Amino acid sequence: METSVDKELSPARVKTGAGFSSKKTPDTVSTNKRLKRSHRQIRAENIFRRTIMIVAVATVVLVVGIMITLAWQSRLSIQSAGLGFLWGKVWDPVRDIFGVYPFLLGTLLTSFLALIISVPFSFAVALFLGEYFPKGWMPDLLKNLVELIAAVPSVIYGFWGLAVLVPIVRSFETAIGVNAVGLGIFSSSLILAIMIIPYAASLGRSMIQMVPANLKEAAYSLGATRWEVIRMVILPYTKSGLFAGVMLSLGRALGETMAVTMVIGNTSLIPKNIFSPGNTMASVIANEFTEADHPVYLSALIELGLVLFVVTVVINMIGKRLIKGVSK
Amino acid sequence: MESTIVKSVNYNAYFGDNHVVKDVNIEIPRNTTIAVMGPSGCGKTTFLRGINRMHELIPGATAKGQILLNGEDVMEMHPIFVRLKIGMVFQRPNPFPNLSIYDNVIAGYKLNGIKLPKAERDNIVQHSLTRVALWNEVKDSLTKKGSFLSGGQQQRLCIARAVAMEPEVLLFDEPTSALDPISTSTVEELFHELKKNYTLIIVTHNMQQAARVSDRTAFFYMGELVEFDDTKTMFTNPKDIRTQNYITGRFS
Amino acid sequence: MSVAIKYRIGKSTAFKTLVIVLSLACVVPLLFILVYILQAGITKINWNFLTNLPKPVGESGGGIANALVGTMIIVGTASIIAIPFGILCGIYLSENKNSKLAYWSRLCIDILQGIPSIVIGIVAYFWLVKPLNSFSSLSGSMALAIMMLPIVVRSTEETLLLLPDSLREAAYALGMPFHRVILKVIVPCGISGIMSGVMLSVARITGETAPLLFTAFGNPYLTTDITKPMQSLPLLIFNYATSPYNDWHDLAWGASCILLIWVLLLNIFTKLITRKWKVQL
Ligand SMILES: Nc1ncnc2c1ncn2[C@@H]1O[C@H](COP(=O)(O)OP(=O)(O)OP(=O)(O)O)[C@@H](O)[C@H]1O
Ligand SMILES: [Mg+2]
């Protein structure tokens, strides 16, 4: 069938030299076949349209499903502890006491410490690549390197942290005279900072490169120095973009699991200072989920996951909205 | 002596609430060349795209009324049939950048999944390229990507691509406005060649071009079809004052 | 030159120096980390390492064949689920920019991208591990597929949106049906962008550990049954790195090195392929 359709469509008249006149008296038989063929196409078209629509619906269903699963599975814990869950200072599964304050604190401490450590460095790299040396093989290499470093899996950072960083931190702790464990909030923050820097730096670089050249040139033509251009033009222009970058980095730090789990020391006690061992929300889940031997315990861990979900999603959304606003 | 091939009956086109083409009634005879003229923004492109139902691809665009192709309302046909019968060439040349010159010409078959024997394909390609006077220029580089050609060559390639499908009507939306004078005259010669076998509807801003290539001219103003007449009559003896003003350059 | 101007120029130079020093002060150590890991691992890699199973504690030698095979199966399955799904969704989003569904779907993709991987592990546990009553590589693949999805969707959508409308119009004007316009013209023209998203997402999930902890779970033996617990490189690294045994640490270093090389190669390949396959518009 297909071949005869093709004959109709193809210029057989080219060969016969009969010109294009055949069109004026369409051959009804092959026209019908052509129609039939196109009907198949129309059906395929409709199927395709419907398929991609179903896929789009499925993404919504997926996310709603995730939320429902988390909420439903944490119901036991929500019922038994309510909001006290968040402020409870004791986490003791054996006695069925589930207060996650130590983990909240641990999460906030590690994340913010990591941010504080990483911001100057990421900002410097962003300026280096985005403003001072935007072109050339050296910055290109650097840019690719930064991207490669950002791609290293966190479990590898965790392993490196255990093997190299923790001993260094331990001797540092001995030197300043605190309880020298090595494992703890401080080591986790360092690892997190290392992991965040490449990510934040490439975000920052793209923000800085978005500053219109004519704005900068206007400032230069008025006799501004490089530093003044950065302070008076680039910073104000990229303010919300850079802030968004910080938010997104924070979102990453909050949810980061493996590297932190490996070097934080894993204790449910409230950390006394930044050198104490502790736990983050993510690391507790990673450590205890498969050990949770009764329903309330498991449910409490899932509620922790729910809290983590809500916090990171909110922070990410804020960051993304800000970036969208900037790129427009 | 001539039968109507395209006819519009009270055709209206909208972009959302913006009423862009208003109650257009026109009868286009077979194997004539029509020039469509009018000031910028008067709805020429929109009307042209209405004829092969490209208009509705734009989100929010709607249309009312009828466009009849051989007496059949295209609005009741599936757009695929309509577009197989009514080819279109755009203002900017748009060859498929991922395809070779050869495949660009045969794109209408290849991409529609219509399998042809190699000999026939070669035949179509050579024939179509010859028709658009491009064969001699590209016959040694058929495997190169279409986007390597010059603008004028690309436009002729696009015309060849449309011609290869052997439609009944060919729509041109300012086909030469992105081309240099030499390419423009090549394309104009091409119209003379094509008009023997096809019905051509050409939107153009260039009055000389309209005079040179068209049998009849339609003048649009603010979405209305003001006048539709023999090109000669239109340019020498326009009936409507708005046409007169336009032709004598009294519009901006 | 007046003192004021000198002062301003000095300040500018000082800042530039600070930026350079800080940049190098973090990039150089980061590089050293990479080199350290590669060095620590590369010496452990040999044929036996790649083809043997891990030995019990106390016996030296042994390899990571189970983890290599497991990773391939887990990541492969995840890709089979996520890549077509993600590309189709990206097509929907770019073709229906302003529809309500596109708005919600986009929002959900954004949410997905922000969910910590460990939480996705929890969800996969309840969707596949609990009902099947066993840890399984399939549940791990499912979790990883969810992580891949937003990357593939977004790169597809962004790539396709950049293609000019004239391309679609050229195709439609030839009477091509919607699915052919998309599959034969739009997607081939955007293939480099789509592929780079796909490859980056594969690189990304190969190293993911957290979602596998309570899904694929790990397995000291070689298995290819996707309904059974399965070992994978990141799980092996985590378990052996946190163990007290030196032999196991060696295995973990070797595995880290392999994982790292794989991820780096994928990233480099992506760059090359993107350039090579780029359709000149
Ligand atoms: N994609 C669109 N979305 C919304 N409105 C549009 C769109 N395209 C055109 N319009 C509106 O429709 C009206 C007619 O446009 P059209 O492109 O048909 O004019 P034209 O006669 O082809 O003009 P030109 O000579 O400049 O090509 C214009 O006023 C324009 O504002
Ligand atoms: Mg126009």
Coordinates of N, CA and C in Angstrom, one line a residue, chain A residues 37 40-42 44-46 48-49 51-67 69-70 73 120-125 127-128 132-133 142 144-149 151-157 159-160 162-164 194 197-198 222-228 230-231 251-252 254-258 261-262 282 285-287 289-290 298 301-302 305-306 308-309 312-313 316-317 320-321 324, chain C residues 5 8-9 11-12 15-16 18-20 22-27 30-34 36-37 84-86 88-89 91-93 95-96 101 103-120 122-123 125-127 130 135 146 149 153-154 172 176-180 182-183 203-204 206-210 213-214 217 234 237-238 241-242 249 252-253 255-257 259-260 263-264 267-268 271:
Chain A
R37 N -3.1 6.8 4.6 CA -1.8 6.9 5.3 C -1.7 8.0 6.2
R40 N -3.4 7.4 9.5 CA -2.5 6.7 10.4 C -1.7 7.8 11.2
Q41 N -1.1 8.7 10.4 CA -0.3 9.7 11.0 C -1.1 10.5 12.0
I42 N -2.3 10.8 11.7 CA -3.1 11.6 12.6 C -3.3 10.9 13.9
A44 N -1.3 8.6 15.1 CA -0.1 8.6 15.9 C 0.2 9.9 16.5
E45 N -0.2 11.0 15.8 CA -0.1 12.3 16.4 C -0.9 12.5 17.7
N46 N -2.1 12.0 17.6 CA -2.9 12.1 18.8 C -2.3 11.3 20.0
F48 N 0.7 10.6 20.4 CA 1.9 11.3 21.0 C 1.6 12.4 21.8
R49 N 0.6 13.2 21.3 CA 0.2 14.4 22.2 C -0.3 13.9 23.5
T51 N 0.5 11.1 25.1 CA 1.5 10.6 25.8 C 2.3 11.6 26.6
I52 N 2.7 12.7 25.9 CA 3.5 13.7 26.6 C 2.7 14.4 27.6
M53 N 1.4 14.5 27.4 CA 0.5 15.1 28.4 C 0.5 14.2 29.6
I54 N 0.3 12.9 29.4 CA 0.3 12.0 30.6 C 1.6 12.1 31.3
V55 N 2.7 12.2 30.6 CA 4.0 12.2 31.3 C 4.0 13.5 32.2
A56 N 3.5 14.6 31.6 CA 3.6 15.8 32.4 C 2.7 15.7 33.7
V57 N 1.5 15.1 33.5 CA 0.6 14.8 34.6 C 1.4 13.9 35.6
A58 N 2.1 13.0 35.1 CA 2.8 12.0 36.0 C 3.8 12.7 36.9
T59 N 4.4 13.8 36.4 CA 5.4 14.4 37.3 C 4.7 15.1 38.4
V60 N 3.5 15.6 38.2 CA 2.7 16.2 39.3 C 2.3 15.1 40.2
V61 N 1.8 14.0 39.7 CA 1.4 12.9 40.5 C 2.5 12.4 41.4
L62 N 3.7 12.3 40.8 CA 4.9 11.8 41.5 C 5.2 12.7 42.7
V63 N 5.2 14.0 42.5 CA 5.5 14.9 43.6 C 4.4 14.9 44.7
V64 N 3.2 14.9 44.2 CA 2.1 14.8 45.2 C 2.2 13.5 46.0
G65 N 2.5 12.4 45.2 CA 2.7 11.1 45.8 C 3.8 11.1 46.9
I66 N 4.9 11.8 46.6 CA 6.0 11.8 47.5 C 5.5 12.5 48.8
M67 N 4.8 13.7 48.6 CA 4.4 14.4 49.8 C 3.4 13.6 50.6
T69 N 3.1 10.3 50.7 CA 3.8 9.2 51.4 C 4.5 9.7 52.6
L70 N 5.2 10.8 52.5 CA 5.9 11.3 53.7 C 5.0 11.6 54.8
Q73 N 3.2 8.4 56.2 CA 4.1 7.5 57.0 C 4.6 8.1 58.3
P120 N 33.3 33.5 51.1 CA 34.4 34.3 50.6 C 35.2 33.6 49.4
F121 N 35.4 32.3 49.5 CA 36.1 31.6 48.5 C 35.2 31.5 47.2
S122 N 34.0 31.2 47.3 CA 33.2 31.0 46.1 C 33.0 32.4 45.4
F123 N 32.9 33.4 46.3 CA 32.7 34.7 45.7 C 34.0 35.1 44.9
A124 N 35.2 34.8 45.5 CA 36.4 35.1 44.9 C 36.6 34.4 43.6
V125 N 36.2 33.1 43.6 CA 36.3 32.3 42.3 C 35.4 32.9 41.3
L127 N 34.2 35.9 41.0 CA 34.8 37.2 40.5 C 35.9 36.9 39.5
F128 N 36.8 36.0 40.0 CA 38.0 35.6 39.2 C 37.5 35.2 37.8
Y132 N 37.3 39.2 36.4 CA 38.7 39.5 36.2 C 39.3 38.8 34.9
F133 N 39.0 37.5 34.8 CA 39.6 36.7 33.7 C 38.5 35.9 33.0
L142 N 40.4 26.5 34.5 CA 39.9 26.7 35.8 C 38.4 26.4 35.9
N144 N 36.5 24.6 33.9 CA 36.3 23.2 33.7 C 36.6 22.4 35.0
L145 N 37.8 22.8 35.6 CA 38.2 22.2 36.8 C 37.1 22.3 37.9
V146 N 36.7 23.5 38.1 CA 35.7 23.8 39.1 C 34.4 22.9 38.8
E147 N 34.1 22.8 37.5 CA 32.9 22.0 37.2 C 33.2 20.5 37.5
L148 N 34.4 20.1 37.2 CA 34.7 18.7 37.5 C 34.7 18.4 39.0
I149 N 35.2 19.4 39.8 CA 35.3 19.2 41.2 C 33.8 19.1 41.8
A151 N 31.5 17.8 40.4 CA 30.8 16.5 40.1 C 31.3 15.3 40.9
V152 N 32.3 15.5 41.8 CA 32.8 14.4 42.6 C 31.7 14.0 43.6
P153 N 31.4 12.7 43.6 CA 30.3 12.2 44.5 C 30.6 12.5 46.0
S154 N 29.6 12.7 46.7 CA 29.8 13.1 48.1 C 30.4 12.0 49.0
V155 N 30.1 10.8 48.6 CA 30.6 9.7 49.4 C 32.2 9.7 49.3
I156 N 32.7 10.1 48.2 CA 34.1 10.2 48.1 C 34.7 11.3 48.9
Y157 N 34.0 12.4 48.9 CA 34.4 13.5 49.8 C 34.4 13.0 51.3
F159 N 34.8 10.0 52.4 CA 35.9 9.0 52.6 C 37.2 9.8 52.8
W160 N 37.4 10.8 51.9 CA 38.6 11.6 51.9 C 38.6 12.3 53.3
L162 N 37.3 11.4 56.1 CA 37.6 10.5 57.2 C 39.2 10.2 57.2
A163 N 39.7 10.0 56.0 CA 41.1 9.6 55.9 C 42.1 10.7 56.1
V164 N 41.8 11.9 55.6 CA 42.7 13.0 55.6 C 42.3 14.1 56.5
I194 N 33.8 22.6 51.3 CA 34.5 22.2 50.1 C 33.5 21.7 49.0
I197 N 31.6 25.0 47.5 CA 32.4 26.1 46.8 C 32.2 26.0 45.2
P198 N 32.5 24.9 44.6 CA 32.4 24.8 43.1 C 31.0 25.2 42.7
L222 N 33.6 57.0 33.6 CA 33.5 58.1 34.6 C 34.8 58.1 35.4
G223 N 35.7 57.1 35.1 CA 36.9 57.1 35.9 C 36.9 56.2 37.1
A224 N 36.0 55.3 37.1 CA 35.9 54.3 38.3 C 37.0 53.3 38.1
T225 N 37.6 52.9 39.3 CA 38.5 51.8 39.3 C 37.8 50.4 39.2
R226 N 38.5 49.4 39.0 CA 38.0 48.0 38.9 C 37.1 47.7 40.2
W227 N 37.7 48.0 41.3 CA 37.1 47.7 42.6 C 35.8 48.5 42.7
E228 N 35.9 49.8 42.3 CA 34.7 50.6 42.4 C 33.5 50.1 41.4
I230 N 33.1 47.0 40.6 CA 32.6 45.8 41.3 C 31.6 46.2 42.4
R231 N 32.0 47.3 43.2 CA 31.2 47.6 44.3 C 29.9 48.4 43.9
G251 N 20.5 25.2 50.5 CA 19.6 24.0 50.3 C 20.4 22.7 50.1
R252 N 21.5 22.9 49.4 CA 22.4 21.7 49.2 C 23.0 21.2 50.5
L254 N 22.0 21.6 53.5 CA 21.0 21.1 54.4 C 20.7 19.6 54.1
G255 N 20.6 19.3 52.8 CA 20.2 18.0 52.4 C 21.3 17.0 52.2
E256 N 22.5 17.5 52.3 CA 23.7 16.6 52.0 C 23.8 15.6 53.1
T257 N 23.9 14.4 52.6 CA 23.9 13.3 53.6 C 25.2 12.5 53.8
M258 N 25.7 12.0 52.8 CA 26.8 11.0 53.0 C 28.0 11.5 53.6
T261 N 27.4 12.3 57.2 CA 27.2 11.1 58.0 C 28.6 10.5 58.3
M262 N 29.5 10.6 57.4 CA 30.8 9.9 57.6 C 31.7 10.6 58.6
A282 N 19.7 14.7 58.1 CA 19.9 13.7 57.1 C 20.7 12.5 57.6
I285 N 18.8 10.0 59.7 CA 18.0 9.1 58.9 C 18.8 8.0 58.2
A286 N 20.0 8.5 57.7 CA 20.9 7.5 57.0 C 21.3 6.4 58.0
N287 N 21.6 6.8 59.2 CA 22.2 5.9 60.2 C 21.1 5.0 60.8
F289 N 17.6 4.5 59.9 CA 16.4 4.1 59.2 C 16.3 2.6 59.2
T290 N 17.4 1.9 58.8 CA 17.2 0.4 58.7 C 17.3 -0.3 60.1
L298 N 10.3 4.5 63.4 CA 10.4 4.7 62.0 C 9.7 5.9 61.5
L301 N 11.5 9.0 62.2 CA 12.5 9.3 61.2 C 12.0 9.9 60.0
I302 N 10.8 9.4 59.6 CA 10.1 9.9 58.4 C 9.7 11.3 58.6
G305 N 12.4 13.3 58.0 CA 12.5 13.5 56.5 C 11.6 14.5 55.9
L306 N 10.3 14.5 56.5 CA 9.3 15.5 56.0 C 9.8 16.9 56.3
L308 N 12.8 17.9 56.8 CA 13.9 18.2 55.9 C 13.4 18.6 54.5
F309 N 12.5 17.8 54.0 CA 11.8 18.0 52.7 C 11.3 19.4 52.6
T312 N 14.1 22.2 52.8 CA 14.9 22.4 51.6 C 14.1 22.8 50.4
V313 N 12.9 22.3 50.3 CA 12.1 22.7 49.1 C 11.8 24.2 49.2
N316 N 15.0 26.1 48.3 CA 15.2 26.0 46.9 C 14.3 26.8 46.1
M317 N 13.0 26.8 46.4 CA 12.1 27.6 45.7 C 12.4 29.1 45.7
K320 N 15.4 29.7 43.5 CA 15.0 29.6 42.1 C 14.2 30.8 41.6
R321 N 13.2 31.2 42.4 CA 12.4 32.4 42.1 C 13.3 33.6 41.9
K324 N 15.3 33.3 38.7 CA 14.4 33.6 37.5 C 14.2 35.1 37.4
Chain C
I5 N 43.7 59.6 44.1 CA 43.6 58.6 43.0 C 44.5 57.4 43.2
R8 N 42.9 55.1 45.5 CA 41.8 54.4 44.9 C 42.4 53.2 44.1
I9 N 43.4 53.5 43.3 CA 44.0 52.5 42.5 C 44.6 51.4 43.3
K11 N 43.7 50.5 46.3 CA 42.6 49.7 46.8 C 42.1 48.7 45.8
S12 N 42.0 49.1 44.6 CA 41.5 48.2 43.5 C 42.5 47.1 43.3
F15 N 42.3 44.6 46.1 CA 41.2 43.7 46.0 C 41.4 42.6 45.0
K16 N 42.0 43.0 43.9 CA 42.2 42.0 42.8 C 43.2 41.0 43.4
L18 N 43.6 40.1 46.4 CA 42.8 39.2 47.4 C 42.0 38.2 46.6
V19 N 41.3 38.6 45.6 CA 40.5 37.7 44.8 C 41.3 36.5 44.3
I20 N 42.5 36.9 43.7 CA 43.3 35.9 43.1 C 43.8 34.9 44.2
L22 N 42.5 34.2 47.1 CA 41.5 33.4 47.7 C 41.1 32.3 46.6
S23 N 41.0 32.7 45.4 CA 40.7 31.7 44.4 C 41.7 30.5 44.4
L24 N 42.9 30.9 44.3 CA 43.9 29.8 44.3 C 43.9 29.1 45.6
A25 N 43.7 29.8 46.7 CA 43.7 29.1 48.0 C 42.6 28.1 48.1
C26 N 41.6 28.1 47.3 CA 40.6 27.0 47.4 C 40.7 26.1 46.2
V27 N 41.1 26.6 45.0 CA 41.1 25.7 43.9 C 42.3 24.7 44.0
L30 N 41.6 21.9 46.3 CA 40.5 21.0 45.8 C 41.2 20.1 44.8
L31 N 42.1 20.6 44.0 CA 42.8 19.8 43.0 C 43.6 18.7 43.7
F32 N 44.2 19.1 44.8 CA 45.0 18.1 45.6 C 44.1 17.0 46.1
I33 N 42.9 17.3 46.4 CA 41.9 16.3 46.9 C 41.7 15.3 45.7
L34 N 41.5 15.8 44.6 CA 41.3 14.9 43.4 C 42.5 14.0 43.2
Y36 N 44.8 13.2 45.3 CA 45.0 12.3 46.4 C 44.1 11.1 46.2
I37 N 42.9 11.3 45.9 CA 42.0 10.2 45.7 C 42.4 9.3 44.6
P84 N 13.6 8.4 28.8 CA 12.5 8.7 27.9 C 11.4 9.6 28.6
F85 N 11.2 9.2 29.9 CA 10.2 10.0 30.6 C 10.5 11.5 30.7
G86 N 11.8 11.7 31.0 CA 12.3 13.1 31.2 C 12.2 13.8 29.9
L88 N 10.3 13.2 27.2 CA 8.9 13.5 26.8 C 8.4 14.6 27.6
C89 N 8.7 14.6 28.9 CA 8.1 15.7 29.8 C 8.7 17.1 29.3
I91 N 9.7 17.8 26.4 CA 9.0 18.2 25.1 C 7.6 18.8 25.4
Y92 N 6.9 18.2 26.4 CA 5.6 18.8 26.7 C 5.8 20.2 27.2
L93 N 6.7 20.4 28.1 CA 6.9 21.7 28.7 C 7.3 22.8 27.6
E95 N 6.6 22.6 24.4 CA 5.6 22.8 23.3 C 4.3 23.4 23.9
N96 N 4.2 23.3 25.2 CA 3.0 23.9 25.8 C 3.4 24.9 26.9
L101 N -1.1 23.0 33.0 CA -0.4 21.7 33.3 C 1.1 22.0 33.3
Y103 N 2.6 24.7 33.9 CA 3.0 25.5 35.1 C 3.2 24.5 36.3
W104 N 2.2 23.7 36.5 CA 2.3 22.7 37.7 C 3.4 21.7 37.5
S105 N 3.5 21.2 36.3 CA 4.6 20.3 36.1 C 6.0 20.9 36.3
R106 N 6.1 22.1 35.8 CA 7.4 22.8 36.1 C 7.7 23.0 37.6
L107 N 6.6 23.4 38.3 CA 6.7 23.6 39.7 C 7.2 22.3 40.4
C108 N 6.6 21.2 39.9 CA 6.9 19.9 40.5 C 8.3 19.5 40.2
I109 N 8.8 19.8 39.0 CA 10.1 19.5 38.6 C 11.1 20.3 39.5
D110 N 10.8 21.5 39.7 CA 11.6 22.3 40.6 C 11.6 21.7 42.0
I111 N 10.5 21.3 42.5 CA 10.4 20.7 43.8 C 11.3 19.4 43.8
L112 N 11.1 18.6 42.8 CA 11.9 17.4 42.8 C 13.4 17.6 42.9
Q113 N 13.8 18.7 42.1 CA 15.2 19.0 42.1 C 15.8 19.4 43.5
G114 N 14.9 19.9 44.3 CA 15.3 20.3 45.6 C 15.2 19.3 46.7
I115 N 14.6 18.2 46.4 CA 14.4 17.2 47.5 C 15.7 16.5 47.8
P116 N 16.1 16.5 49.1 CA 17.3 15.8 49.4 C 17.3 14.3 49.1
S117 N 18.4 13.8 48.6 CA 18.4 12.4 48.1 C 18.0 11.4 49.1
I118 N 18.3 11.7 50.4 CA 17.9 10.7 51.4 C 16.4 10.6 51.5
V119 N 15.7 11.7 51.3 CA 14.3 11.7 51.4 C 13.7 10.8 50.3
I120 N 14.3 11.0 49.1 CA 13.8 10.1 48.0 C 14.0 8.7 48.3
I122 N 13.8 7.3 51.2 CA 12.6 6.9 52.1 C 11.4 6.6 51.3
V123 N 11.1 7.5 50.3 CA 9.9 7.3 49.5 C 10.0 6.0 48.7
Y125 N 11.6 3.5 49.4 CA 11.4 2.4 50.4 C 10.0 2.0 50.6
F126 N 9.1 3.0 50.7 CA 7.7 2.7 50.9 C 7.0 2.3 49.6
W127 N 7.5 2.7 48.5 CA 6.9 2.4 47.3 C 7.2 1.0 46.7
K130 N 8.9 -2.0 50.8 CA 7.8 -2.4 51.7 C 6.9 -3.4 51.0
F135 N 14.6 -5.6 50.2 CA 15.4 -4.6 49.5 C 15.6 -5.1 48.1
I146 N 14.2 9.0 40.0 CA 13.5 10.3 40.4 C 14.5 11.4 40.5
L149 N 15.4 12.6 36.9 CA 14.3 13.2 36.1 C 14.4 14.7 35.9
V153 N 14.6 16.6 32.3 CA 13.5 17.4 31.9 C 14.0 18.9 31.6
R154 N 14.7 19.4 32.6 CA 15.1 20.8 32.4 C 16.1 21.0 31.2
Y172 N 6.1 22.1 10.0 CA 4.6 22.0 9.9 C 4.2 22.3 8.5
M176 N 3.9 18.0 8.1 CA 4.3 16.9 9.0 C 3.4 16.9 10.3
P177 N 3.1 15.7 10.7 CA 2.3 15.7 11.9 C 3.1 16.0 13.1
F178 N 2.5 16.4 14.2 CA 3.1 16.9 15.4 C 4.3 16.0 15.9
H179 N 4.0 14.7 16.0 CA 5.0 13.8 16.5 C 6.3 13.7 15.6
R180 N 6.0 13.9 14.3 CA 7.2 13.8 13.5 C 8.0 15.2 13.5
I182 N 8.3 16.9 16.1 CA 9.1 16.8 17.3 C 10.3 15.8 17.2
L183 N 9.9 14.6 16.8 CA 10.9 13.5 16.8 C 11.9 13.6 15.7
A203 N 26.0 10.8 35.3 CA 27.2 11.0 36.1 C 26.8 11.3 37.6
R204 N 25.8 12.1 37.7 CA 25.3 12.6 39.0 C 24.8 11.4 39.8
T206 N 25.3 8.2 39.4 CA 26.2 7.1 39.6 C 26.9 7.2 41.0
G207 N 27.1 8.4 41.4 CA 27.7 8.6 42.7 C 26.8 8.7 43.9
E208 N 25.5 8.7 43.6 CA 24.5 8.9 44.7 C 24.5 7.7 45.6
T209 N 24.6 7.9 46.9 CA 24.7 6.8 47.9 C 23.4 6.8 48.7
A210 N 23.1 8.0 49.2 CA 22.0 8.0 50.2 C 20.7 7.4 49.8
L213 N 20.7 3.5 50.3 CA 21.0 2.9 51.7 C 19.8 2.0 52.1
F214 N 18.6 2.4 51.9 CA 17.5 1.5 52.2 C 16.7 1.1 51.0
F217 N 20.4 -1.4 49.1 CA 20.9 -1.9 50.4 C 22.4 -2.4 50.4
P234 N 29.0 3.2 45.2 CA 29.0 4.1 46.3 C 28.6 3.5 47.6
I237 N 31.7 1.8 48.8 CA 32.7 2.8 49.4 C 32.2 3.2 50.8
F238 N 31.0 3.5 50.9 CA 30.5 3.9 52.2 C 30.7 2.9 53.3
A241 N 34.5 2.1 53.8 CA 35.3 3.3 54.3 C 35.0 3.5 55.8
T242 N 33.8 3.2 56.2 CA 33.4 3.4 57.6 C 33.7 2.1 58.4
H249 N 39.4 -0.8 53.5 CA 39.7 0.6 53.0 C 40.4 0.6 51.7
A252 N 37.9 0.2 49.2 CA 37.1 1.5 49.0 C 37.9 2.5 48.2
W253 N 39.2 2.6 48.4 CA 40.0 3.5 47.6 C 39.9 3.2 46.2
A255 N 37.7 1.5 44.6 CA 36.3 1.8 44.1 C 36.1 3.3 43.9
S256 N 36.6 4.1 44.9 CA 36.5 5.6 44.8 C 37.2 6.0 43.5
C257 N 38.3 5.5 43.2 CA 39.1 5.9 42.1 C 38.3 5.6 40.8
L259 N 35.1 5.1 40.5 CA 33.9 6.0 40.4 C 34.2 7.4 40.0
L260 N 35.3 7.9 40.5 CA 35.8 9.2 40.2 C 36.1 9.3 38.7
V263 N 33.0 9.3 36.6 CA 32.3 10.6 36.7 C 33.0 11.7 35.9
L264 N 34.3 11.8 36.1 CA 35.1 12.8 35.3 C 35.1 12.5 33.8
N267 N 31.8 13.6 32.4 CA 31.8 15.1 32.3 C 32.6 15.6 31.1
I268 N 33.8 15.0 30.9 CA 34.6 15.5 29.8 C 34.0 15.1 28.5
K271 N 31.3 17.4 27.5 CA 31.8 18.7 26.8 C 32.1 18.4 25.4

